Short mmCIF file of C-alpha atoms in Angstrom, two decimals:
data_model
loop_
_atom_site.label_atom_id
_atom_site.label_comp_id
_atom_site.label_asym_id
_atom_site.label_seq_id
_atom_site.Cartn_x
_atom_site.Cartn_y
_atom_site.Cartn_z
CA MET F 1 -2.46 18.01 -29.28
CA THR F 2 -4.58 14.95 -29.83
CA SER F 3 -8.24 15.00 -28.96
CA VAL F 4 -9.93 11.98 -27.53
CA ALA F 5 -13.52 11.32 -28.54
CA GLN F 6 -15.83 11.54 -25.61
CA PRO F 7 -18.78 9.16 -25.35
CA PRO F 8 -22.14 10.85 -25.85
CA PRO F 9 -23.82 11.98 -22.66
CA PRO F 10 -26.47 9.65 -21.27
CA PRO F 11 -30.00 10.45 -22.37
CA ALA F 12 -31.88 12.85 -20.16
CA PRO F 13 -34.49 11.26 -17.94
CA PRO F 14 -38.01 11.64 -19.29
CA ALA F 15 -39.75 14.82 -18.21
CA PRO F 16 -42.45 14.25 -15.65
CA GLU F 17 -45.92 14.32 -17.12
CA ALA F 18 -47.65 17.62 -16.69
CA SER F 19 -50.40 17.35 -14.15
CA SER F 20 -53.77 18.59 -15.26
CA GLY F 21 -54.63 19.15 -11.63
CA PRO F 22 -57.32 17.52 -9.57
CA THR F 23 -59.79 15.10 -11.09
CA VAL F 24 -63.39 16.28 -11.46
CA LEU F 25 -66.04 13.86 -10.23
CA GLN F 26 -69.83 14.14 -10.12
CA VAL F 27 -71.19 12.74 -6.87
CA THR F 28 -74.36 12.74 -4.82
CA VAL F 29 -74.74 14.50 -1.49
CA ASP F 30 -74.70 11.15 0.33
CA ASP F 31 -71.32 10.16 -1.18
CA PRO F 32 -68.91 9.87 1.77
CA ARG F 33 -66.38 12.06 -0.08
CA THR F 34 -68.73 15.04 0.38
CA GLY F 35 -68.25 14.85 4.16
CA PRO F 36 -65.26 17.21 4.34
CA LEU F 37 -67.04 19.75 2.13
CA LEU F 38 -70.21 19.79 4.22
CA ARG F 39 -68.43 19.71 7.59
CA GLU F 40 -65.96 22.45 6.76
CA LEU F 41 -68.60 24.68 5.15
CA GLY F 42 -70.86 24.27 8.17
CA ASP F 43 -68.05 25.04 10.58
CA GLU F 44 -66.94 28.08 8.59
CA TYR F 45 -70.47 29.47 8.27
CA ALA F 46 -70.96 29.00 12.02
CA ARG F 47 -67.72 30.89 12.79
CA ARG F 48 -68.64 33.75 10.48
CA TYR F 49 -72.37 34.02 11.16
CA GLY F 50 -72.98 32.16 14.42
CA GLY F 51 -75.88 29.84 15.05
CA ASP F 52 -76.48 26.47 13.46
CA ALA F 53 -75.02 26.87 10.00
CA HIS F 54 -75.41 23.15 9.38
CA ALA F 55 -79.17 23.76 9.16
CA GLU F 56 -78.52 26.13 6.24
CA LEU F 57 -76.66 23.34 4.45
CA ALA F 58 -79.69 21.07 4.90
CA ARG F 59 -82.10 23.74 3.61
CA TYR F 60 -82.51 22.13 0.19
CA PRO F 61 -83.41 18.48 -0.39
CA ASP F 62 -80.38 16.45 -1.52
CA GLU F 63 -82.10 15.40 -4.74
CA GLU F 64 -82.09 19.03 -5.96
CA PHE F 65 -78.36 18.54 -6.58
CA THR F 66 -78.86 15.55 -8.90
CA PRO F 67 -79.27 15.50 -12.69
CA PRO F 68 -82.90 14.31 -12.71
CA TYR F 69 -83.84 17.46 -10.77
CA GLY F 70 -81.62 19.78 -12.84
CA GLY F 71 -78.66 19.94 -10.48
CA VAL F 72 -75.20 18.55 -9.98
CA LEU F 73 -72.58 18.25 -7.24
CA LEU F 74 -68.92 18.20 -8.26
CA LEU F 75 -65.81 17.42 -6.27
CA LEU F 76 -62.20 18.01 -7.24
CA LEU F 77 -60.13 15.07 -6.01
CA GLU F 78 -56.38 15.04 -5.56
CA ASP F 79 -54.85 11.66 -4.74
CA GLY F 80 -58.41 10.46 -4.12
CA GLU F 81 -59.13 13.13 -1.48
CA PRO F 82 -61.61 16.01 -1.95
CA VAL F 83 -59.83 19.37 -2.16
CA ALA F 84 -62.65 21.52 -3.56
CA GLY F 85 -66.22 21.25 -4.73
CA GLY F 86 -69.49 22.92 -5.41
CA ALA F 87 -72.95 22.41 -6.77
CA PHE F 88 -75.82 23.95 -8.62
CA ARG F 89 -79.53 23.42 -8.45
CA ARG F 90 -82.32 24.41 -10.80
CA TYR F 91 -83.41 27.97 -10.01
CA ASP F 92 -85.87 28.21 -12.90
CA ARG F 93 -86.22 26.77 -16.39
CA THR F 94 -83.22 28.66 -17.80
CA THR F 95 -81.23 29.43 -14.64
CA ALA F 96 -78.93 27.35 -12.45
CA GLU F 97 -78.15 28.50 -8.91
CA LEU F 98 -74.61 27.94 -7.63
CA LYS F 99 -74.41 26.60 -4.10
CA ARG F 100 -71.77 25.32 -1.70
CA ILE F 101 -68.61 26.45 -3.49
CA TRP F 102 -65.83 25.18 -1.23
CA THR F 103 -62.07 24.76 -1.10
CA HIS F 104 -60.50 22.71 1.67
CA SER F 105 -58.71 25.05 4.07
CA ALA F 106 -55.37 23.30 3.44
CA HIS F 107 -55.67 23.87 -0.33
CA ARG F 108 -56.71 27.50 -0.66
CA ARG F 109 -54.98 30.12 -2.83
CA ARG F 110 -54.41 27.60 -5.66
CA GLY F 111 -57.24 28.66 -7.99
CA LEU F 112 -59.35 25.62 -7.12
CA ALA F 113 -62.53 27.63 -6.50
CA ARG F 114 -62.14 29.24 -9.93
CA ARG F 115 -61.85 25.76 -11.43
CA VAL F 116 -64.96 24.59 -9.56
CA VAL F 117 -66.93 27.57 -10.85
CA ALA F 118 -65.68 26.99 -14.42
CA GLU F 119 -66.59 23.28 -14.24
CA LEU F 120 -70.05 24.09 -12.89
CA GLU F 121 -70.61 26.71 -15.60
CA ALA F 122 -69.59 24.22 -18.31
CA GLU F 123 -71.94 21.61 -16.88
CA ALA F 124 -74.79 24.14 -16.66
CA ILE F 125 -74.26 25.06 -20.31
CA THR F 126 -74.41 21.41 -21.40
CA ARG F 127 -77.69 21.07 -19.51
CA GLY F 128 -79.18 24.01 -21.40
CA TYR F 129 -79.07 26.68 -18.73
CA ARG F 130 -78.62 30.22 -20.06
CA ARG F 131 -77.94 32.03 -16.79
CA ILE F 132 -76.42 31.44 -13.38
CA HIS F 133 -77.71 33.08 -10.23
CA LEU F 134 -76.11 32.90 -6.79
CA THR F 135 -75.98 34.62 -3.46
CA THR F 136 -73.15 34.79 -0.98
CA GLY F 137 -73.05 36.10 2.54
CA PRO F 138 -71.78 39.54 3.53
CA ARG F 139 -69.01 37.99 5.66
CA GLN F 140 -67.47 36.07 2.78
CA PRO F 141 -65.22 38.60 1.02
CA GLU F 142 -63.30 35.78 -0.66
CA ALA F 143 -66.47 34.56 -2.35
CA ARG F 144 -67.45 38.08 -3.36
CA GLY F 145 -64.01 38.53 -4.92
CA LEU F 146 -64.22 35.18 -6.70
CA TYR F 147 -67.50 36.04 -8.38
CA LEU F 148 -66.42 39.55 -9.33
CA THR F 149 -63.21 38.25 -10.94
CA THR F 150 -64.93 35.42 -12.80
CA GLY F 151 -67.35 37.64 -14.66
CA TYR F 152 -70.41 37.68 -12.42
CA THR F 153 -72.52 40.83 -12.32
CA PRO F 154 -73.30 42.04 -8.80
CA LEU F 155 -77.00 42.77 -8.30
CA PHE F 156 -76.27 45.09 -5.38
CA ASP F 157 -74.39 48.31 -4.71
CA THR F 158 -70.75 47.19 -4.45
CA GLY F 159 -69.91 50.45 -2.67
CA ALA F 160 -72.32 49.76 0.20
CA ASP F 161 -71.35 48.02 3.41
CA PRO F 162 -72.15 44.32 2.75
CA GLU F 163 -73.51 43.96 6.29
CA THR F 164 -76.27 46.46 5.45
CA ILE F 165 -77.25 44.50 2.33
CA GLY F 166 -77.48 40.97 3.68
CA LEU F 167 -77.18 38.29 1.02
CA LEU F 168 -75.18 39.48 -1.98
CA PRO F 169 -76.80 38.35 -5.26
CA PHE F 170 -74.87 37.85 -8.50
CA GLU F 171 -75.74 36.65 -11.98
CA LYS F 172 -73.93 35.62 -15.14
CA GLN F 173 -75.30 35.08 -18.61
CA LEU F 174 -74.08 31.85 -20.21
CA PRO F 175 -73.40 31.41 -23.92
CA ALA F 176 -76.14 29.72 -25.92
CA VAL F 177 -75.20 26.28 -27.22
CA ASP F 178 -76.62 24.72 -30.37
CA HIS F 179 -77.71 21.10 -30.65
CA ARG F 180 -74.12 19.97 -31.47
CA GLY F 181 -72.78 21.42 -28.23
CA GLU F 182 -71.11 24.39 -29.91
CA GLU F 183 -71.62 28.03 -29.02
CA ALA F 184 -74.37 29.45 -31.19
CA GLY F 185 -73.22 32.05 -33.67
CA ARG F 186 -69.82 30.50 -34.35
#
């Protein structure tokens, strides 16, 4: 039997580039891309707690979420659209306070809130904060779960009915960073 040489197979198409996920962008509260975050948070707070939740969102001056005042507001953008975000403000000289952690309702259960928290923690560390403080409401079990699974220490009795506690405070110690931006003690 005679064998016939077969031509080599065509080269495989290039593998698609791995996506690193949404792009992180620092913005100000008045950036139009923050609109979905603020609207959806306000609507969700109103559904869960009643009343004018939009007033709660306006409780702090916008400038508190800007670098000159010790804060930051981050959005995660996918195809140019905001899918998640969050902020921190200066709580005290060594502590940042997380606020407004949000994931668009159409993009939940993808780990985006965890990424927002991680990005905010990294930014807080670079700004010299040593601790993060936050509170979440008793009717936000998803937020409570997020903070418990990302290493935050609850400053309340986790066995108690959250409705009897009110706001649920958490804290997390951040690693110290030396002047080169590396964790101290390495």
